[in-house]
PDB file of C-alpha atoms in Angstrom:
ATOM      1  CA  MET A1230      -0.766   9.494  16.019  1.00  0.00           C
ATOM      2  CA  LYS A1231       1.943   9.761  18.854  1.00  0.00           C
ATOM      3  CA  ASN A1232       1.935  13.125  20.518  1.00  0.00           C
ATOM      4  CA  ILE A1233       4.706  15.498  19.430  1.00  0.00           C
ATOM      5  CA  HIS A1234       5.943  18.489  21.163  1.00  0.00           C
ATOM      6  CA  ASN A1235       4.489  21.723  19.303  1.00  0.00           C
ATOM      7  CA  THR A1236       7.821  23.438  18.901  1.00  0.00           C
ATOM      8  CA  ILE A1237       6.452  24.406  15.383  1.00  0.00           C
ATOM      9  CA  ARG A1238       2.506  24.260  14.783  1.00  0.00           C
ATOM     10  CA  VAL A1239       1.484  24.006  11.150  1.00  0.00           C
ATOM     11  CA  ALA A1240      -2.032  24.690  10.390  1.00  0.00           C
ATOM     12  CA  LEU A1241      -3.072  22.552   7.434  1.00  0.00           C
ATOM     13  CA  CYS A1242      -6.180  23.346   5.191  1.00  0.00           C
ATOM     14  CA  ALA A1243      -6.599  20.913   2.696  1.00  0.00           C
ATOM     15  CA  ALA A1244      -9.008  22.859   0.307  1.00  0.00           C
ATOM     16  CA  ILE A1245      -9.478  22.272  -3.567  1.00  0.00           C
ATOM     17  CA  LEU A1246      -9.604  25.949  -4.676  1.00  0.00           C
ATOM     18  CA  ALA A1247     -10.757  26.786  -8.054  1.00  0.00           C
ATOM     19  CA  ALA A1248      -8.234  27.722 -10.606  1.00  0.00           C
ATOM     20  CA  SER A1249     -10.078  30.923 -11.595  1.00  0.00           C
ATOM     21  CA  CYS A1250     -10.311  32.358  -7.945  1.00  0.00           C
ATOM     22  CA  GLY A1251      -8.601  35.487  -7.696  1.00  0.00           C
ATOM     23  CA  LYS A1252      -6.960  37.227  -4.636  1.00  0.00           C
ATOM     24  CA  GLN A1253      -9.313  39.356  -2.647  1.00  0.00           C
ATOM     25  CA  ALA A1254      -8.920  43.079  -2.664  1.00  0.00           C
ATOM     26  CA  ALA A1255      -7.248  44.722   0.312  1.00  0.00           C
ATOM     27  CA  THR A1256     -10.145  46.523   2.409  1.00  0.00           C
ATOM     28  CA  GLN A1257      -7.733  48.486   4.525  1.00  0.00           C
ATOM     29  CA  PRO A1258      -3.971  49.743   4.290  1.00  0.00           C
ATOM     30  CA  PRO A1259      -1.725  47.244   5.510  1.00  0.00           C
ATOM     31  CA  VAL A1260      -0.323  47.833   9.272  1.00  0.00           C
ATOM     32  CA  GLU A1261       3.463  48.051   9.726  1.00  0.00           C
ATOM     33  CA  GLU A1262       4.473  45.506  12.124  1.00  0.00           C
ATOM     34  CA  GLU A1263       7.865  44.239  13.422  1.00  0.00           C
ATOM     35  CA  HIS A1264       9.286  41.275  11.567  1.00  0.00           C
ATOM     36  CA  ALA A1265      10.118  38.039  13.254  1.00  0.00           C
ATOM     37  CA  LYS A1266      13.552  38.292  14.790  1.00  0.00           C
ATOM     38  CA  ASP A1267      16.665  36.175  13.914  1.00  0.00           C
ATOM     39  CA  GLY A1268      16.307  32.707  15.345  1.00  0.00           C
ATOM     40  CA  ALA A1269      12.545  32.813  15.690  1.00  0.00           C
ATOM     41  CA  GLN A1270      10.382  29.671  15.081  1.00  0.00           C
ATOM     42  CA  ILE A1271       9.101  29.198  11.416  1.00  0.00           C
ATOM     43  CA  ALA A1272       5.369  28.304  11.399  1.00  0.00           C
ATOM     44  CA  PHE A1273       3.299  27.419   8.023  1.00  0.00           C
ATOM     45  CA  THR A1274      -0.209  27.404   6.757  1.00  0.00           C
ATOM     46  CA  VAL A1275      -0.614  24.658   4.250  1.00  0.00           C
ATOM     47  CA  SER A1276      -3.386  24.090   2.011  1.00  0.00           C
ATOM     48  CA  ALA A1277      -4.298  21.813  -1.122  1.00  0.00           C
ATOM     49  CA  VAL A1278      -5.035  23.538  -4.145  1.00  0.00           C
ATOM     50  CA  ARG A1279      -6.505  22.185  -7.375  1.00  0.00           C
ATOM     51  CA  ASN A1280      -4.550  21.479 -10.361  1.00  0.00           C
ATOM     52  CA  ASP A1281      -6.619  21.474 -13.620  1.00  0.00           C
ATOM     53  CA  ASN A1282      -3.933  19.291 -15.285  1.00  0.00           C
ATOM     54  CA  THR A1283      -4.444  16.274 -12.727  1.00  0.00           C
ATOM     55  CA  LYS A1284      -7.847  14.464 -11.812  1.00  0.00           C
ATOM     56  CA  THR A1285      -7.755  14.050  -7.975  1.00  0.00           C
ATOM     57  CA  ALA A1286     -10.560  12.637  -5.460  1.00  0.00           C
ATOM     58  CA  TYR A1287     -10.025  11.851  -2.216  1.00  0.00           C
ATOM     59  CA  SER A1288     -12.854  12.149   0.367  1.00  0.00           C
ATOM     60  CA  GLY A1289     -16.114  11.725  -1.635  1.00  0.00           C
ATOM     61  CA  ALA A1290     -17.392  14.837  -0.013  1.00  0.00           C
ATOM     62  CA  VAL A1291     -18.030  17.439  -2.866  1.00  0.00           C
ATOM     63  CA  THR A1292     -18.919  21.050  -2.156  1.00  0.00           C
ATOM     64  CA  ASN A1293     -19.659  23.404  -4.953  1.00  0.00           C
ATOM     65  CA  GLY A1294     -18.032  20.839  -7.295  1.00  0.00           C
ATOM     66  CA  LYS A1295     -14.786  20.849  -5.342  1.00  0.00           C
ATOM     67  CA  GLU A1296     -13.655  17.610  -3.535  1.00  0.00           C
ATOM     68  CA  ARG A1297     -12.216  17.807  -0.083  1.00  0.00           C
ATOM     69  CA  ILE A1298      -8.975  16.100   0.779  1.00  0.00           C
ATOM     70  CA  ASP A1299      -9.104  14.869   4.156  1.00  0.00           C
ATOM     71  CA  TRP A1300      -5.988  14.464   6.142  1.00  0.00           C
ATOM     72  CA  VAL A1301      -5.871  11.391   8.400  1.00  0.00           C
ATOM     73  CA  SER A1302      -3.961  10.243  11.351  1.00  0.00           C
ATOM     74  CA  GLY A1303      -0.273   9.447  10.346  1.00  0.00           C
ATOM     75  CA  ASP A1304      -0.081  11.536   7.430  1.00  0.00           C
ATOM     76  CA  GLN A1305       3.285  13.242   6.878  1.00  0.00           C
ATOM     77  CA  ILE A1306       4.829  16.143   4.785  1.00  0.00           C
ATOM     78  CA  ASN A1307       8.516  16.728   4.080  1.00  0.00           C
ATOM     79  CA  ILE A1308       9.755  20.280   3.844  1.00  0.00           C
ATOM     80  CA  TYR A1309      13.031  21.263   2.492  1.00  0.00           C
ATOM     81  CA  LEU A1310      14.506  24.614   3.416  1.00  0.00           C
ATOM     82  CA  TYR A1311      16.937  26.410   0.978  1.00  0.00           C
ATOM     83  CA  ARG A1312      19.116  29.469   2.132  1.00  0.00           C
ATOM     84  CA  TYR A1313      21.321  31.443  -0.300  1.00  0.00           C
ATOM     85  CA  ASN A1314      20.134  29.027  -2.988  1.00  0.00           C
ATOM     86  CA  SER A1315      21.790  26.171  -1.008  1.00  0.00           C
ATOM     87  CA  LEU A1316      19.910  23.241   0.879  1.00  0.00           C
ATOM     88  CA  ALA A1317      19.850  23.992   4.533  1.00  0.00           C
ATOM     89  CA  GLY A1318      18.141  20.872   5.527  1.00  0.00           C
ATOM     90  CA  ASN A1319      14.765  19.025   5.582  1.00  0.00           C
ATOM     91  CA  LYS A1320      12.053  18.135   8.098  1.00  0.00           C
ATOM     92  CA  VAL A1321       9.367  15.841   8.373  1.00  0.00           C
ATOM     93  CA  TYR A1322       6.223  16.911   9.804  1.00  0.00           C
ATOM     94  CA  GLY A1323       3.457  14.719  11.238  1.00  0.00           C
ATOM     95  CA  VAL A1324      -0.162  15.738  10.692  1.00  0.00           C
ATOM     96  CA  THR A1325      -2.845  15.785  13.201  1.00  0.00           C
ATOM     97  CA  PRO A1326      -6.211  15.609  11.696  1.00  0.00           C
ATOM     98  CA  GLY A1327      -8.732  18.518  12.875  1.00  0.00           C
ATOM     99  CA  ARG A1328     -12.196  19.164  11.352  1.00  0.00           C
ATOM    100  CA  GLN A1329     -13.780  19.171   8.041  1.00  0.00           C
ATOM    101  CA  ASP A1330     -15.271  22.484   6.796  1.00  0.00           C
ATOM    102  CA  GLY A1331     -16.931  22.238   3.484  1.00  0.00           C
ATOM    103  CA  GLU A1332     -14.077  22.222   0.894  1.00  0.00           C
ATOM    104  CA  LYS A1333     -11.361  22.169   3.668  1.00  0.00           C
ATOM    105  CA  SER A1334      -9.932  19.567   5.807  1.00  0.00           C
ATOM    106  CA  ILE A1335      -8.317  21.512   8.601  1.00  0.00           C
ATOM    107  CA  GLY A1336      -5.487  20.053  11.020  1.00  0.00           C
ATOM    108  CA  GLU A1337      -2.171  20.706  12.396  1.00  0.00           C
ATOM    109  CA  ALA A1338       1.481  19.302  11.945  1.00  0.00           C
ATOM    110  CA  SER A1339       4.369  19.711  14.445  1.00  0.00           C
ATOM    111  CA  ASP A1340       7.891  18.896  14.699  1.00  0.00           C
ATOM    112  CA  SER A1341       9.974  18.871  17.839  1.00  0.00           C
ATOM    113  CA  ASN A1342      13.063  20.266  16.131  1.00  0.00           C
ATOM    114  CA  GLY A1343      11.813  22.331  13.281  1.00  0.00           C
ATOM    115  CA  PHE A1344      13.309  25.090  11.269  1.00  0.00           C
ATOM    116  CA  TYR A1345      14.100  28.579  12.509  1.00  0.00           C
ATOM    117  CA  TRP A1346      14.496  31.977  10.671  1.00  0.00           C
ATOM    118  CA  ASP A1347      18.157  32.835   9.942  1.00  0.00           C
ATOM    119  CA  GLY A1348      17.846  36.786   9.715  1.00  0.00           C
ATOM    120  CA  GLU A1349      15.099  39.429   8.890  1.00  0.00           C
ATOM    121  CA  ASP A1350      16.744  39.838   5.367  1.00  0.00           C
ATOM    122  CA  VAL A1351      17.777  36.412   4.256  1.00  0.00           C
ATOM    123  CA  PRO A1352      15.180  34.979   1.813  1.00  0.00           C
ATOM    124  CA  HIS A1353      14.241  31.268   2.504  1.00  0.00           C
ATOM    125  CA  ASP A1354      12.971  28.966   0.047  1.00  0.00           C
ATOM    126  CA  PHE A1355      10.516  26.383   1.019  1.00  0.00           C
ATOM    127  CA  TYR A1356       9.815  23.233  -1.044  1.00  0.00           C
ATOM    128  CA  SER A1357       7.604  20.182   0.197  1.00  0.00           C
ATOM    129  CA  PHE A1358       5.759  17.096  -0.821  1.00  0.00           C
ATOM    130  CA  TYR A1359       3.015  14.754   0.505  1.00  0.00           C
ATOM    131  CA  PRO A1360       3.326  12.090   1.499  1.00  0.00           C
ATOM    132  CA  ALA A1361       6.832  11.971   3.075  1.00  0.00           C
ATOM    133  CA  SER A1362       7.290   8.186   1.823  1.00  0.00           C
ATOM    134  CA  ALA A1363      10.287   6.348   0.419  1.00  0.00           C
ATOM    135  CA  ASN A1364       8.038   6.559  -3.153  1.00  0.00           C
ATOM    136  CA  ALA A1365       9.168  10.299  -3.529  1.00  0.00           C
ATOM    137  CA  SER A1366      12.543  12.036  -3.345  1.00  0.00           C
ATOM    138  CA  PHE A1367      13.994  15.528  -3.775  1.00  0.00           C
ATOM    139  CA  ASP A1368      17.038  16.777  -5.220  1.00  0.00           C
ATOM    140  CA  ASN A1369      18.120  20.022  -6.665  1.00  0.00           C
ATOM    141  CA  LYS A1370      14.544  21.641  -6.466  1.00  0.00           C
ATOM    142  CA  THR A1371      13.088  18.754  -8.264  1.00  0.00           C
ATOM    143  CA  ILE A1372      10.719  16.047  -6.822  1.00  0.00           C
ATOM    144  CA  ARG A1373      10.648  12.466  -8.360  1.00  0.00           C
ATOM    145  CA  PHE A1374       7.584  10.527  -7.874  1.00  0.00           C
ATOM    146  CA  THR A1375       7.330   6.759  -8.433  1.00  0.00           C
ATOM    147  CA  ILE A1376       4.025   5.137  -9.453  1.00  0.00           C
ATOM    148  CA  PRO A1377       4.475   1.514  -8.841  1.00  0.00           C
ATOM    149  CA  SER A1378       2.886  -1.162 -11.369  1.00  0.00           C
ATOM    150  CA  THR A1379       1.398  -2.972  -8.201  1.00  0.00           C
ATOM    151  CA  GLN A1380      -0.626  -0.994  -5.814  1.00  0.00           C
ATOM    152  CA  ASP A1381      -2.613  -1.586  -2.690  1.00  0.00           C
ATOM    153  CA  GLY A1382      -6.333  -2.420  -3.571  1.00  0.00           C
ATOM    154  CA  ASN A1383      -7.243  -0.996  -0.210  1.00  0.00           C
ATOM    155  CA  LEU A1384      -8.161   2.594  -1.052  1.00  0.00           C
ATOM    156  CA  SER A1385      -6.838   3.863   2.443  1.00  0.00           C
ATOM    157  CA  GLY A1386      -3.628   2.228   1.762  1.00  0.00           C
ATOM    158  CA  ASN A1387      -3.380   3.265  -1.725  1.00  0.00           C
ATOM    159  CA  MET A1388      -3.556   7.000  -0.748  1.00  0.00           C
ATOM    160  CA  GLN A1389       0.481   6.787  -0.322  1.00  0.00           C
ATOM    161  CA  TYR A1390       0.547   7.576  -4.181  1.00  0.00           C
ATOM    162  CA  ALA A1391      -1.637  10.677  -3.820  1.00  0.00           C
ATOM    163  CA  TYR A1392       1.469  12.825  -4.430  1.00  0.00           C
ATOM    164  CA  MET A1393       0.986  16.504  -3.786  1.00  0.00           C
ATOM    165  CA  ALA A1394       3.916  19.299  -3.937  1.00  0.00           C
ATOM    166  CA  ALA A1395       4.129  22.822  -2.676  1.00  0.00           C
ATOM    167  CA  VAL A1396       6.602  25.628  -2.895  1.00  0.00           C
ATOM    168  CA  HIS A1397       7.182  29.195  -1.421  1.00  0.00           C
ATOM    169  CA  GLU A1398      10.304  30.956  -2.755  1.00  0.00           C
ATOM    170  CA  ASN A1399      11.997  34.184  -1.615  1.00  0.00           C
ATOM    171  CA  CYS A1400      10.206  34.135   1.706  1.00  0.00           C
ATOM    172  CA  LEU A1401      11.038  36.851   4.333  1.00  0.00           C
ATOM    173  CA  PRO A1402       9.805  36.408   7.988  1.00  0.00           C
ATOM    174  CA  PRO A1403       6.384  37.467   7.966  1.00  0.00           C
ATOM    175  CA  ALA A1404       5.387  40.696   9.826  1.00  0.00           C
ATOM    176  CA  GLY A1405       4.172  39.949  13.171  1.00  0.00           C
ATOM    177  CA  GLY A1406       5.424  36.570  13.425  1.00  0.00           C
ATOM    178  CA  GLY A1407       2.934  35.370  10.716  1.00  0.00           C
ATOM    179  CA  LYS A1408       2.992  31.945   9.090  1.00  0.00           C
ATOM    180  CA  VAL A1409       4.509  31.072   5.913  1.00  0.00           C
ATOM    181  CA  GLN A1410       1.923  29.888   3.268  1.00  0.00           C
ATOM    182  CA  LEU A1411       2.360  26.566   1.558  1.00  0.00           C
ATOM    183  CA  ASP A1412      -0.032  25.443  -1.269  1.00  0.00           C
ATOM    184  CA  PHE A1413      -0.108  21.976  -2.350  1.00  0.00           C
ATOM    185  CA  TYR A1414      -0.789  20.949  -5.823  1.00  0.00           C
ATOM    186  CA  PRO A1415      -1.724  17.424  -6.810  1.00  0.00           C
ATOM    187  CA  MET A1416       1.010  15.774  -8.902  1.00  0.00           C
ATOM    188  CA  VAL A1417      -1.056  12.526  -9.982  1.00  0.00           C
ATOM    189  CA  THR A1418      -4.327  11.389 -11.685  1.00  0.00           C
ATOM    190  CA  THR A1419      -6.949   9.193  -9.936  1.00  0.00           C
ATOM    191  CA  LEU A1420      -8.943   6.954 -11.435  1.00  0.00           C
ATOM    192  CA  TYR A1421     -11.745   5.588  -9.436  1.00  0.00           C
ATOM    193  CA  LEU A1422     -13.427   2.323 -10.076  1.00  0.00           C
ATOM    194  CA  THR A1423     -16.687   1.133  -8.487  1.00  0.00           C
ATOM    195  CA  LEU A1424     -17.797  -2.377  -9.120  1.00  0.00           C
ATOM    196  CA  LYS A1425     -21.085  -3.546  -8.559  1.00  0.00           C
ATOM    197  CA  ASN A1426     -22.652  -6.872  -7.950  1.00  0.00           C
ATOM    198  CA  ASN A1427     -25.762  -7.145 -10.323  1.00  0.00           C
ATOM    199  CA  TYR A1428     -25.864 -10.992 -10.141  1.00  0.00           C
ATOM    200  CA  PRO A1429     -29.597 -12.098  -9.582  1.00  0.00           C
ATOM    201  CA  SER A1430     -28.271 -13.870  -6.522  1.00  0.00           C
ATOM    202  CA  GLY A1431     -25.052 -14.502  -4.726  1.00  0.00           C
ATOM    203  CA  SER A1432     -21.928 -12.770  -3.803  1.00  0.00           C
ATOM    204  CA  MET A1433     -18.843 -12.216  -5.893  1.00  0.00           C
ATOM    205  CA  THR A1434     -15.145 -12.153  -4.712  1.00  0.00           C
ATOM    206  CA  LEU A1435     -12.577  -9.613  -5.875  1.00  0.00           C
ATOM    207  CA  ARG A1436      -8.990 -10.865  -5.657  1.00  0.00           C
ATOM    208  CA  ARG A1437      -7.124  -8.860  -8.279  1.00  0.00           C
ATOM    209  CA  LEU A1438      -7.641  -6.143 -10.738  1.00  0.00           C
ATOM    210  CA  LYS A1439      -5.659  -5.144 -13.856  1.00  0.00           C
ATOM    211  CA  LEU A1440      -5.562  -1.597 -15.522  1.00  0.00           C
ATOM    212  CA  SER A1441      -3.799  -1.748 -19.031  1.00  0.00           C
ATOM    213  CA  ALA A1442      -2.898   1.117 -21.209  1.00  0.00           C
ATOM    214  CA  LEU A1443      -4.266   1.516 -24.714  1.00  0.00           C
ATOM    215  CA  THR A1444      -2.409   2.341 -27.916  1.00  0.00           C
ATOM    216  CA  VAL A1445      -2.403   6.019 -29.147  1.00  0.00           C
ATOM    217  CA  THR A1446      -2.032   6.790 -32.783  1.00  0.00           C
ATOM    218  CA  GLU A1447      -0.892  10.224 -33.440  1.00  0.00           C
ATOM    219  CA  ASN A1448       0.682  11.499 -36.627  1.00  0.00           C
ATOM    220  CA  GLY A1449       0.472   8.108 -38.156  1.00  0.00           C
ATOM    221  CA  GLN A1450       2.578   6.660 -35.238  1.00  0.00           C
ATOM    222  CA  THR A1451       1.084   4.158 -32.937  1.00  0.00           C
ATOM    223  CA  THR A1452       2.595   4.253 -29.271  1.00  0.00           C
ATOM    224  CA  LEU A1453       1.833   2.471 -26.239  1.00  0.00           C
ATOM    225  CA  PRO A1454       2.148   5.063 -23.431  1.00  0.00           C
ATOM    226  CA  PRO A1455       3.233   4.115 -19.877  1.00  0.00           C
ATOM    227  CA  ILE A1456       0.859   4.231 -16.945  1.00  0.00           C
ATOM    228  CA  ALA A1457       3.369   3.721 -14.306  1.00  0.00           C
ATOM    229  CA  GLY A1458       6.966   4.521 -13.540  1.00  0.00           C
ATOM    230  CA  THR A1459       9.326   7.107 -12.160  1.00  0.00           C
ATOM    231  CA  TYR A1460       8.713  11.013 -13.133  1.00  0.00           C
ATOM    232  CA  SER A1461       9.693  14.339 -12.072  1.00  0.00           C
ATOM    233  CA  ALA A1462       7.983  17.630 -11.075  1.00  0.00           C
ATOM    234  CA  SER A1463      10.291  20.575 -11.123  1.00  0.00           C
ATOM    235  CA  LEU A1464       9.488  23.311  -8.474  1.00  0.00           C
ATOM    236  CA  SER A1465      12.144  25.937  -9.243  1.00  0.00           C
ATOM    237  CA  GLY A1466      10.604  29.427  -9.673  1.00  0.00           C
ATOM    238  CA  GLY A1467       7.198  28.276  -8.215  1.00  0.00           C
ATOM    239  CA  ILE A1468       6.390  26.401 -11.460  1.00  0.00           C
ATOM    240  CA  TYR A1469       4.921  23.128 -11.254  1.00  0.00           C
ATOM    241  CA  VAL A1470       5.911  20.914 -14.146  1.00  0.00           C
ATOM    242  CA  PRO A1471       5.141  17.233 -13.817  1.00  0.00           C
ATOM    243  CA  ASN A1472       7.135  15.502 -16.316  1.00  0.00           C
ATOM    244  CA  ALA A1473       5.226  12.399 -17.313  1.00  0.00           C
ATOM    245  CA  ASP A1474       5.364  12.439 -20.899  1.00  0.00           C
ATOM    246  CA  SER A1475       8.890  12.030 -21.414  1.00  0.00           C
ATOM    247  CA  GLY A1476      11.961  11.181 -19.458  1.00  0.00           C
ATOM    248  CA  MET A1477      10.140   8.369 -17.310  1.00  0.00           C
ATOM    249  CA  SER A1478      12.036   5.549 -16.087  1.00  0.00           C
ATOM    250  CA  ASN A1479      11.137   2.109 -14.703  1.00  0.00           C
ATOM    251  CA  THR A1480       7.854   2.362 -17.086  1.00  0.00           C
ATOM    252  CA  ALA A1481       5.050  -0.016 -17.093  1.00  0.00           C
ATOM    253  CA  HIS A1482       2.054  -0.302 -19.313  1.00  0.00           C
ATOM    254  CA  GLU A1483      -0.259  -2.175 -16.660  1.00  0.00           C
ATOM    255  CA  ILE A1484      -1.221  -1.599 -12.915  1.00  0.00           C
ATOM    256  CA  TYR A1485      -2.297  -4.207 -10.810  1.00  0.00           C
ATOM    257  CA  LEU A1486      -4.420  -3.634  -7.756  1.00  0.00           C
ATOM    258  CA  GLU A1487      -3.742  -6.254  -5.149  1.00  0.00           C
ATOM    259  CA  PHE A1488      -5.824  -6.951  -2.172  1.00  0.00           C
ATOM    260  CA  ASP A1489      -4.235  -8.649   1.209  1.00  0.00           C
ATOM    261  CA  SER A1490      -7.135 -10.739   1.408  1.00  0.00           C
ATOM    262  CA  PRO A1491     -10.092 -11.417  -1.164  1.00  0.00           C
ATOM    263  CA  VAL A1492     -12.857  -8.926  -0.950  1.00  0.00           C
ATOM    264  CA  THR A1493     -16.568 -10.114  -0.991  1.00  0.00           C
ATOM    265  CA  ILE A1494     -19.074  -8.165  -2.620  1.00  0.00           C
ATOM    266  CA  ALA A1495     -22.668  -8.881  -1.595  1.00  0.00           C
ATOM    267  CA  ASN A1496     -25.378  -9.407  -3.728  1.00  0.00           C
ATOM    268  CA  GLY A1497     -26.587  -5.846  -4.753  1.00  0.00           C
ATOM    269  CA  GLY A1498     -23.489  -4.328  -3.209  1.00  0.00           C
ATOM    270  CA  GLU A1499     -20.451  -2.256  -4.407  1.00  0.00           C
ATOM    271  CA  TYR A1500     -16.869  -1.799  -3.881  1.00  0.00           C
ATOM    272  CA  THR A1501     -14.909   1.293  -4.705  1.00  0.00           C
ATOM    273  CA  CYS A1502     -11.041   1.426  -5.186  1.00  0.00           C
ATOM    274  CA  ALA A1503      -8.686   3.666  -7.066  1.00  0.00           C
ATOM    275  CA  PHE A1504      -5.700   3.403  -9.509  1.00  0.00           C
ATOM    276  CA  PHE A1505      -3.099   6.070  -9.073  1.00  0.00           C
ATOM    277  CA  LEU A1506      -1.447   7.400 -12.475  1.00  0.00           C
ATOM    278  CA  PRO A1507       0.991   9.801 -13.616  1.00  0.00           C
ATOM    279  CA  PRO A1508      -0.497  13.152 -14.501  1.00  0.00           C
TER     280      PRO A1508
END
């Protein structure tokens, strides 16, 4: 990615954390430190946290039953800042990949014109989503995501729909100029599909794939649920509520994976792709 002046550096830890993990007990009393001064730069620590309501898989590397999310060059996150319950602005931070460490993918993000603190006693609310793409929008502390009915058959290109969201409300400048913690939660379900060529001989060519919804019968009523469309996720109060069961718009009951060029699977070979669905 292009070099960016590091006015604000954001340490990114993409880690899938077990939902049952609790906070570690403090081993010593906290030390009283001077808080960041008015106008100081705001820095963030960012991680990806497992959401049991979704099924996500990104890197293929699994440690202790947790699959790592890998940041790649060109990734961007969009951060919105609220002060006094009013939107103060939003910034896009580019991600520079770092290293992989078990369950974590660690990198940095920076912006040449980032946020600044506005007083020691002024609460700041931060809302963020990944990726900072045209398929997601933010308004009134609600993020709207769009799962299109036509997606990129190439797995790396399709990651643009691997939506995650983060929120940190009522945040004051951390002691000692520390960083603001943003924990990202997946807002999609990922369905992996591996195609194997088990023909006795010869190759097979993959041009297009289609995923269709199945009818659901409940309480005597049969419905055909949508598997694509636009849905919302409310972040107010730090509560993640992906609303994919009702209120969806631009819905579809089929998803197509399109390939820029035909994919050839050799005899005995395989090819893996992914469909991204609402949660």
